[in-house]
C-alpha positions as MATLAB code, in Angstrom:
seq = 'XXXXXXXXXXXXXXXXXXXXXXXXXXXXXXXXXXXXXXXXXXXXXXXXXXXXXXXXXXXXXXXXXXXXXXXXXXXXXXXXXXXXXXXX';
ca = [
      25.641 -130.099   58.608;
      24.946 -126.840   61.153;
      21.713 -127.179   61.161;
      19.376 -125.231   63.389;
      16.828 -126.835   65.860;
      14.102 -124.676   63.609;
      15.539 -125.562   60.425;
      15.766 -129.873   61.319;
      11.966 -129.576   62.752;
      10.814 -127.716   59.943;
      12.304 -130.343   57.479;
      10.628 -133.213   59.660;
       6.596 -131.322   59.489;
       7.547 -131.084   55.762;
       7.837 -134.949   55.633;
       5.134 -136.481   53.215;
       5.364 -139.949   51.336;
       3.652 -138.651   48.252;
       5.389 -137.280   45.392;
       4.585 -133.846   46.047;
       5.332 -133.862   49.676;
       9.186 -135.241   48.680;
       9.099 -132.563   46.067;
       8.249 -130.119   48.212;
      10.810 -131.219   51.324;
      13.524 -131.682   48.475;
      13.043 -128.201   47.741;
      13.221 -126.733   50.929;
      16.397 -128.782   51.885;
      18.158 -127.224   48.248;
      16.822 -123.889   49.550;
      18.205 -124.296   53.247;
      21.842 -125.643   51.752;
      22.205 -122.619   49.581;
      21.599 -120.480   52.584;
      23.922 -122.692   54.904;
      26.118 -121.951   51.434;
      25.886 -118.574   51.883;
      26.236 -118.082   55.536;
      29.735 -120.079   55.462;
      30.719 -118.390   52.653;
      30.467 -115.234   54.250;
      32.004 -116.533   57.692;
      34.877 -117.284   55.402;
      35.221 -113.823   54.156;
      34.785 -113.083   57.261;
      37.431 -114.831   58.613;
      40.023 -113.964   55.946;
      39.570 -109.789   56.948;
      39.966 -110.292   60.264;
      43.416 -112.422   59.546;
      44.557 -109.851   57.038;
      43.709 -107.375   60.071;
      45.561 -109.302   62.728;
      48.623 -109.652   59.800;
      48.921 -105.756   59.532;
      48.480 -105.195   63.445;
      51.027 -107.887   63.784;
      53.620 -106.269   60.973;
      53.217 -102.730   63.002;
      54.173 -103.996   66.467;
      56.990 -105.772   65.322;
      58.193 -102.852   63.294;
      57.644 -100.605   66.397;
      59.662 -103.252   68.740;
      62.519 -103.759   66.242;
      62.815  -99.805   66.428;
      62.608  -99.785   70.162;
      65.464 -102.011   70.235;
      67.201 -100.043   67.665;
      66.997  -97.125   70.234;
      67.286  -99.043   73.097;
      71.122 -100.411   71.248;
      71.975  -97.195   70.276;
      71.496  -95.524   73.781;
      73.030  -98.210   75.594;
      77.189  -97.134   74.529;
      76.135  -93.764   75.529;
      74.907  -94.888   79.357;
      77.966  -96.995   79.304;
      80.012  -93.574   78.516;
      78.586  -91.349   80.475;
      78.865  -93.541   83.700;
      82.718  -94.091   83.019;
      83.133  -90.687   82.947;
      81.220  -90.243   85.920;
      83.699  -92.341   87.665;
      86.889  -90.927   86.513;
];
């Protein structure tokens, strides 16, 4: 379940066969899993800006290409002319 070295061995020294002790280690495993909770939760958020990030980087370069290539069509007829007339 991702959890840390620290986190495992301070589960294990919690470890008591009494009622209390299993109280107690119950309640620190409910209190690490709503961190663990939290921490994914937060990678996901994570996760989602940087896609919506890497969506609008990826939308401007392909604008800026597709106008490139616009340009790069539109001066190609006019190379084409001016080296016919060049040879004539």
């Amino acid at each position: 379940m991702g959890f840390s070295l620290a986190e495992t061995k301070e589960l294990f020294d919690l470890w008591d066969e009494t009622l209390s002790g299993n109280e107690k280690q119950l309640l620190k495993m409910l209190t690490i899993l709503e961190n663990k909770r939290a921490q994914l939760e937060q990678q996901k958020n994570d996760i989602a800006q940087a896609e919506m990030e890497m969506d609008t980087a990826e939308a401007r370069c392909r604008e800026a290409l597709a106008e490139l290539q616009k340009k790069k069509k539109q001066q190609a007829p006019a190379k084409e002319e001016a080296r016919q007339t060049a040879e004539n």
